XYZ file of C-alpha atoms in Angstrom:
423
model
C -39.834 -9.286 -18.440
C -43.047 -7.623 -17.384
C -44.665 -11.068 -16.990
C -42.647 -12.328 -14.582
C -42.666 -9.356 -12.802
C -46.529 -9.561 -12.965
C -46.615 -13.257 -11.683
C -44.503 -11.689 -8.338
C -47.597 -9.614 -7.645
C -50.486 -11.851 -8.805
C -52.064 -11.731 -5.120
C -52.685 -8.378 -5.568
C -52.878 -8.575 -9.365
C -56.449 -7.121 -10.927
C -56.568 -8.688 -14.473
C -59.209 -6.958 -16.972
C -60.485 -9.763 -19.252
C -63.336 -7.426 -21.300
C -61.983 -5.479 -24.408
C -60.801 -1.754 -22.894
C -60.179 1.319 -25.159
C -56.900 3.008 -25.086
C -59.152 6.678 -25.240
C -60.062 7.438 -21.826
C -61.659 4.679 -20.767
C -58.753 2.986 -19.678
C -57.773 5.407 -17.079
C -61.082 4.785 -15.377
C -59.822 1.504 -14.466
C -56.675 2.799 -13.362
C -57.988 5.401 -11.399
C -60.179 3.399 -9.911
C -57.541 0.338 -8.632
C -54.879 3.394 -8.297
C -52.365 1.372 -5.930
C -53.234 -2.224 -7.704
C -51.309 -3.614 -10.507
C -53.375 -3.971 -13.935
C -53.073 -6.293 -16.364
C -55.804 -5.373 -19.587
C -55.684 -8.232 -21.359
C -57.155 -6.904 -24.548
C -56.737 -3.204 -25.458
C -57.065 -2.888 -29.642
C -56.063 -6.490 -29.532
C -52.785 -5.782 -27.048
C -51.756 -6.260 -23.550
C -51.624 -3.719 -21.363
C -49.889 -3.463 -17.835
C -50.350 -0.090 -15.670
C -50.098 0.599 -11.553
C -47.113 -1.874 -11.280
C -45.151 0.248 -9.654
C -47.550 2.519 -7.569
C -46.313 1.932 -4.170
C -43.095 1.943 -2.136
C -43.880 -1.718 -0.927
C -43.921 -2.950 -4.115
C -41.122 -1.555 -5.340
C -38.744 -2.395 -2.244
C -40.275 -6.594 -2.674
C -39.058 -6.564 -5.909
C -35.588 -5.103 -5.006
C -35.469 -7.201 -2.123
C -35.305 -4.043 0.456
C -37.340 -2.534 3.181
C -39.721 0.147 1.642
C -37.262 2.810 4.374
C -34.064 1.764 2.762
C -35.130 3.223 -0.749
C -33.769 6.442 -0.446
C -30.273 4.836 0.751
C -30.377 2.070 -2.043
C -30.917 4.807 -5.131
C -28.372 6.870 -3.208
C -25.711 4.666 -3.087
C -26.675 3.134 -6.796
C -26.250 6.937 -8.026
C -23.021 7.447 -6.358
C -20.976 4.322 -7.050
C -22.450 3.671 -10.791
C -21.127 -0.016 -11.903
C -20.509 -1.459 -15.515
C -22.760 -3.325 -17.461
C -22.650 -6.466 -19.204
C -23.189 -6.351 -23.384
C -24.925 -9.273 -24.949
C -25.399 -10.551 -28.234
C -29.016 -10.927 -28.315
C -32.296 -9.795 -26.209
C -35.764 -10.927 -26.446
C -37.111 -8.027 -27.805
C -35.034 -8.460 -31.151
C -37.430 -12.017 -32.555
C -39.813 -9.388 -33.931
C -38.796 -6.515 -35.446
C -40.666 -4.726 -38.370
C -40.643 -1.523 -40.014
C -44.321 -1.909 -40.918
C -46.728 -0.230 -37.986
C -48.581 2.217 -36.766
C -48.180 4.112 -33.550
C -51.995 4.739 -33.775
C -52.713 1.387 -33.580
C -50.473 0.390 -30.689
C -51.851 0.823 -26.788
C -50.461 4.204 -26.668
C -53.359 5.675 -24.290
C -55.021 8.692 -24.778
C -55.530 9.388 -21.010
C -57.692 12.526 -20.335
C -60.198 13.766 -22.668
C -58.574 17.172 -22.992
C -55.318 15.641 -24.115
C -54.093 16.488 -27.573
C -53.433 12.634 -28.570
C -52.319 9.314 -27.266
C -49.459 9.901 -25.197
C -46.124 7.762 -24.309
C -45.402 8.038 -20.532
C -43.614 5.408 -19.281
C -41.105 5.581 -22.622
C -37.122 6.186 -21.836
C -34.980 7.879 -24.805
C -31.629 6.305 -24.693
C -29.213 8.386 -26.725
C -25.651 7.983 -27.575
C -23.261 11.288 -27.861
C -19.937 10.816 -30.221
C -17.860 10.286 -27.234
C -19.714 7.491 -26.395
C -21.953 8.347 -23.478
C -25.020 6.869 -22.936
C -27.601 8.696 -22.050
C -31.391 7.579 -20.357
C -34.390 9.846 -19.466
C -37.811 10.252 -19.320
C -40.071 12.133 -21.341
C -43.814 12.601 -22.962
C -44.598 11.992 -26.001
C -47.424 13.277 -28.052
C -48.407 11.020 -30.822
C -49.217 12.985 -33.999
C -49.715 10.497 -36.768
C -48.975 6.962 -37.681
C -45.137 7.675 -37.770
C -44.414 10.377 -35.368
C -44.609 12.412 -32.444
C -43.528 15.607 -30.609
C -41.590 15.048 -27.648
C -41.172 17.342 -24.368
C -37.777 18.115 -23.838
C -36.644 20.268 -20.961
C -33.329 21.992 -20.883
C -31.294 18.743 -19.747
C -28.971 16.199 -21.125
C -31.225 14.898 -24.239
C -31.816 18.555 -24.796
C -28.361 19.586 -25.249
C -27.264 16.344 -27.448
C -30.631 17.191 -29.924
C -29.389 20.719 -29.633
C -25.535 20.087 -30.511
C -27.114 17.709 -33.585
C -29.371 20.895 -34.717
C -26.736 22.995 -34.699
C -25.161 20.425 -37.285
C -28.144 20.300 -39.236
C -28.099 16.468 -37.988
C -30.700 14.459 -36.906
C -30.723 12.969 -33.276
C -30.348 8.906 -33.327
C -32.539 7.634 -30.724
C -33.792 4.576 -28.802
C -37.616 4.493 -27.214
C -37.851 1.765 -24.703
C -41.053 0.597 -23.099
C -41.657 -2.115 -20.506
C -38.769 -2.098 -18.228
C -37.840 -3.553 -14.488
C -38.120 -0.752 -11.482
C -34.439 -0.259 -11.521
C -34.543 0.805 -15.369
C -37.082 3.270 -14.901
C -35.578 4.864 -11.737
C -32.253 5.493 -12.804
C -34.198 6.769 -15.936
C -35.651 8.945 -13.832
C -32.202 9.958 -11.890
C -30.377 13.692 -12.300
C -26.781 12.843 -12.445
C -23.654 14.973 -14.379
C -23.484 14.891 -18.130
C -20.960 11.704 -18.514
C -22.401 9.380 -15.897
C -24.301 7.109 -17.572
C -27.728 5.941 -16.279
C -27.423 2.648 -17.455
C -24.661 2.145 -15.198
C -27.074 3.461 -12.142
C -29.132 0.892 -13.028
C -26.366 -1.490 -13.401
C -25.427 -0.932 -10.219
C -28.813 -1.431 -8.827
C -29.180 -4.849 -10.220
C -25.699 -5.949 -8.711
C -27.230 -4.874 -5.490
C -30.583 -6.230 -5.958
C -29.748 -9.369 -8.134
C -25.959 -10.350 -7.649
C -25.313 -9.325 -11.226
C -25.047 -6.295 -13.743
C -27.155 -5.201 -16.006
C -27.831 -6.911 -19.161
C -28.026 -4.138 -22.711
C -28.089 -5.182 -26.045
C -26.662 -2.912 -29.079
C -29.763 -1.736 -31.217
C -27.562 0.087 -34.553
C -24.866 0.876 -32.002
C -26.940 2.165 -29.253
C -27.147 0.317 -26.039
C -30.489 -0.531 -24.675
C -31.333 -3.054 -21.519
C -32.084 -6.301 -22.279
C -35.092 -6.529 -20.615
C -37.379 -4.194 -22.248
C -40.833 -5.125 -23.962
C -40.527 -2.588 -26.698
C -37.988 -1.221 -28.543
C -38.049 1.752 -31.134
C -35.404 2.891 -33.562
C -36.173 6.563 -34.052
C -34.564 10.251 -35.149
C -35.533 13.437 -33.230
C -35.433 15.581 -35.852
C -34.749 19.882 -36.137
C -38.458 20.388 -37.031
C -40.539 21.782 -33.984
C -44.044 21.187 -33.532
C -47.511 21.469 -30.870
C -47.004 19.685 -27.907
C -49.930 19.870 -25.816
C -52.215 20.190 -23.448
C -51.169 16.923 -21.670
C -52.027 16.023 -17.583
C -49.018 16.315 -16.038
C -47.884 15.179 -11.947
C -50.264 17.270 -10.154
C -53.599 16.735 -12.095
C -53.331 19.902 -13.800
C -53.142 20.707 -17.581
C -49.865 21.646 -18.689
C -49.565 24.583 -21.725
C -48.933 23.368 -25.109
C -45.311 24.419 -26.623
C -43.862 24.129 -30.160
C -41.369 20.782 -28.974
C -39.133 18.449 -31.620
C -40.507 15.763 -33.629
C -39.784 12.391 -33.505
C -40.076 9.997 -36.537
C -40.199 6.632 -35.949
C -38.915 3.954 -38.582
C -38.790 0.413 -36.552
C -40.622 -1.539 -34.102
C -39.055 -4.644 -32.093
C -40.839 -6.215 -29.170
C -40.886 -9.571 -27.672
C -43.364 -12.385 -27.647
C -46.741 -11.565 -26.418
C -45.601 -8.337 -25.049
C -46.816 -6.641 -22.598
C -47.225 -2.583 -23.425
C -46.788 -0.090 -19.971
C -48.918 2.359 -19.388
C -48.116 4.905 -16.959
C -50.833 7.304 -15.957
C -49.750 10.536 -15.355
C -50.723 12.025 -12.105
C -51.111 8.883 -11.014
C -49.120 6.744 -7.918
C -47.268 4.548 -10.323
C -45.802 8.970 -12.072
C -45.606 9.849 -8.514
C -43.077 7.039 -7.334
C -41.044 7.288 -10.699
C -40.380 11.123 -10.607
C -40.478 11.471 -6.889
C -38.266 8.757 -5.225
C -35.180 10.056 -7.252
C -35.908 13.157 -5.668
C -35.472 11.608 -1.968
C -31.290 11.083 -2.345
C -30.924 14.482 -3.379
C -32.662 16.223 0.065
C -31.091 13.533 1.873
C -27.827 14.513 0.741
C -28.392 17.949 1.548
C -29.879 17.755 4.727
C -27.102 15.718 6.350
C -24.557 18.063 5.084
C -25.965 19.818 8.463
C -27.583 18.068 10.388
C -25.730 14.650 11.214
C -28.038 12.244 12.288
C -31.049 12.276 9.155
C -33.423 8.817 9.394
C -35.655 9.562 6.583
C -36.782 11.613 3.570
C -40.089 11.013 1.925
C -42.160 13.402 -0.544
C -45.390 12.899 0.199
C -48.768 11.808 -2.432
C -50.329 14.251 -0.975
C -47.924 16.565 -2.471
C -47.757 14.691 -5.756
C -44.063 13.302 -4.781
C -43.055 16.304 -6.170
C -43.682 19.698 -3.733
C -44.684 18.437 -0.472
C -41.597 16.395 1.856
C -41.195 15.244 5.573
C -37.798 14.709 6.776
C -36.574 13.159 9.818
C -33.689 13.636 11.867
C -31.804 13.957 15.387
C -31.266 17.283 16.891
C -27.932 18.077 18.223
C -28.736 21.972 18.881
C -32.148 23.941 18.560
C -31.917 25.669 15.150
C -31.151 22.226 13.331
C -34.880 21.800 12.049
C -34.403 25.368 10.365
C -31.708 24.352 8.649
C -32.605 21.193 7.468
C -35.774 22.914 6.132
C -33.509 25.274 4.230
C -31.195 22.333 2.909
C -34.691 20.477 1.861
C -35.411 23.105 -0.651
C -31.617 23.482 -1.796
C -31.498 19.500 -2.771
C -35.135 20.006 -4.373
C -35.316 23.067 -5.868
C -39.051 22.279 -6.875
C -39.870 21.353 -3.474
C -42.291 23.604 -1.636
C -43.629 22.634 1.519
C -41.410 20.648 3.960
C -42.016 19.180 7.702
C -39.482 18.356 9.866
C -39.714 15.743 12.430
C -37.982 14.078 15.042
C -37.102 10.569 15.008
C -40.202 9.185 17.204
C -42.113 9.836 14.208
C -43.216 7.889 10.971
C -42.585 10.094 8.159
C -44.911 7.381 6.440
C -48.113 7.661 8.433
C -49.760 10.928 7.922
C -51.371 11.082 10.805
C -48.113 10.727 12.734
C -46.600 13.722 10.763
C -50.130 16.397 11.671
C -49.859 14.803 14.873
C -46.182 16.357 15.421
C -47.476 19.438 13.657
C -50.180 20.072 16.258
C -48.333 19.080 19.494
C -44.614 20.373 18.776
C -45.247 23.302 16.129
C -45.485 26.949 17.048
C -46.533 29.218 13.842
C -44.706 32.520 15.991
C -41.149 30.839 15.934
C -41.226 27.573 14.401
C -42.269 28.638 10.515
C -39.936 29.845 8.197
C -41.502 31.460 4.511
C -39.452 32.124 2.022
C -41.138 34.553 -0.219
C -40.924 34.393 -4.031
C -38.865 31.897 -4.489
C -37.911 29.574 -7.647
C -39.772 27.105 -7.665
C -42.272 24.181 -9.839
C -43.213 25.026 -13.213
C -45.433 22.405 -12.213
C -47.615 24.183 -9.482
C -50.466 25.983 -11.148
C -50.207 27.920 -8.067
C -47.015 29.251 -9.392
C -46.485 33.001 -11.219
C -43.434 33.064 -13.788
C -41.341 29.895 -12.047
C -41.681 31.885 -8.815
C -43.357 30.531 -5.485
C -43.339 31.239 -1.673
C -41.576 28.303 0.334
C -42.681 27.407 3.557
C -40.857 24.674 6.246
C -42.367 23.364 9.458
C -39.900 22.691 12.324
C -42.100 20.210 14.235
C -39.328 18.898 16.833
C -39.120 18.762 20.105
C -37.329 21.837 21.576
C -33.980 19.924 23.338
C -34.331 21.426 26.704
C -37.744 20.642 27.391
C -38.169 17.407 25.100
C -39.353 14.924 27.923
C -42.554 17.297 28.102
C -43.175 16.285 24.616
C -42.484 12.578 25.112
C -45.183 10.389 23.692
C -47.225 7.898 26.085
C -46.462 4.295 25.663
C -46.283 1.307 27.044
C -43.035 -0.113 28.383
């Protein structure tokens, strides 16, 4: 429950006693505590939580872990998913009503250009007739008391609306808001069609907690038990505007005709607590980028051995900018774990490579390497129009020029670039 997960971070906790409105100006308190939690404790008569999860260090206290053992833990969760545990009955389900408003509810409206309130920090949980469960991410525009249009990318929710279209069906839904860390990253987790992400995050709790997951059956659909909200809802065939909306790097993203989604009923527990996630913000950064950190991982030791660390950076928006770590066995090893960076994040755009001497946490560390081991002549490798972000507004058509920094020591002259220290 997001109070108890509150209470764990009350010393850094910023609590917002004064009414707030949901349009715009309560980004301008998240903005302006961007790595501190938020609790609002009166937005049109609602709680509010945003930030929670807006740094690493928070995140790896709640999971018990070191902040460096994040990209190991949602690696191993993703590749050894473990069952969860049905129950009979969740919080959420002592108030349930068919009777509400999405305009009323917290739903922010975050940046004055925005088309509506938007739901950010919602996970669709869909069940195909096989039985698969299925969790992700995605936006939702709020277009009148009862619905919304929901961005949908060409991915696993996508194909299951798609398959129901094609039947002239309507696609039975879940929207969950107000879930533990582990929830939302394995939410946030690319895996095959048929591994379920509720088992990712299943298998993070047994890690974490000693114990699986908890879900619930909402009209045969499986849900954790934890969540704050609950919606029963049908994406339906009918397309609609979706759009302009601030997406990860600050930017406005196009409007598109998307699917609508008509709610019909509301659960939520006592005295919930609503999340608000702010896109562009630390808390977006951490959910979409830390996912991403397995995957480069992955590919990088496929050829170079020894790999310490992955971490895409803020400064990138956790999404196009990374810094990997790792042990040279021969000179040529920091090109190619540049080149296996951008093949386990196709999005990715900019990578460093380091040696192990450095924290791939400290930026100063990372220029530092940059300006005493890096040679533009013969360390830089540019990959010219490449595939890359639909995100980067820097971007023409998909396409974008990748560029990698080998900033390691060359191995037969690496005492020369030994840092001083004391012994």
């Amino acid at each position: 429950m997001l109070r108890e997960i509150l209470e764990m971070f009350k010393d850094e906790l910023i609590v917002i006693e004064e009414p707030v409105s949901k349009k715009v100006e309560i980004t301008k308190y998240m903005l302006k505590y961007k790595d501190k939690p938020l609790l609002f404790k009166d937005v049109d008569g609602w709680e509010v939580a945003s930030n929670i999860w807006a740094t690493r260090e928070r995140i790896a206290k709640y999971l018990g872990i070191k902040k460096e053992d994040i990209v190991h833990f949602l690696a191993k969760a993703s590749d050894e998913p473990k069952p969860y545990n049905v129950v009979e009955k969740a919080e959420f389900m002592k108030n349930s009503t068919r009777d509400f408003s999405l305009r009323e509810l917290p739903i922010p409206h975050y940046f004055p250009k925005d088309a509506s309130q938007y739901f950010t920090s919602a996970i669709v949980v869909a069940k195909d007739k096989d039985g698969f469960v299925n969790l992700s991410f995605h936006r939702m525009m709020v277009r009148d008391e009862e619905s919304a249009t929901i961005r949908l990318v060409p991915r696993h929710l996508y194909a299951m609306w798609r398959e129901a279209k094609e039947h002239g069906e309507e696609l039975d839904v879940r929207v969950i808001v107000g879930n533990p860390i582990h929830v939302l990253l394995a939410g946030a987790t690319s895996v095959a069609y048929g591994v379920s992400e509720l088992e990712i995050a299943s298998a993070m709790s047994e890690m974490a907690f000693g114990k699986p997951l908890e879900v619930v059956s909402v009209g045969g659909i499986e849900v954790p038990a934890m969540s704050e909200f609950v919606f029963e809802a049908k994406i339906l065939p009918e397309l609609d505007k979706e759009g302009p909306f601030v997406d990860i790097t600050g930017t406005y993203d196009i409007v598109r005709e998307q699917p609508v989604v008509a709610f019909e009923r509301m659960y939520h527990v006592d005295e919930p607590i609503f999340h608000a996630l702010l896109s562009s913000g630390y808390e977006h950064y951490m959910l979409m980028g830390l996912p991403k950190e397995p995957q480069i991982y992955r590919s990088v030791k496929q050829v170079v051995p020894k790999v310490h660390g992955v971490r895409l950076t803020e400064g990138g928006a956790m999404w196009l900018h990374a810094v990997v770590s790792i042990t040279k066995q021969h000179d040529g090893d920091g090109k190619n774990a540049i080149l296996a960076a951008f093949t386990g994040h196709p999005s990715l755009k900019h990578v460093v490579v380091v040696d192990g001497d450095i924290n791939i946490y400290d930026d100063r560390e990372v220029e530092w390497a940059i300006a005493t081991r890096f040679q533009a002549d013969k360390d830089l490798v540019v990959i010219p129009r490449a595939r890359g972000s639909s995100l980067d507004p820097s971007g023409e058509k998909g396409f974008t020029a990748k560029w990698g920094i080998d900033a390691t020591k060359p191995l037969d002259r690496k005492e020369e670039f030994e840092r001083a220290k004391l012994e």
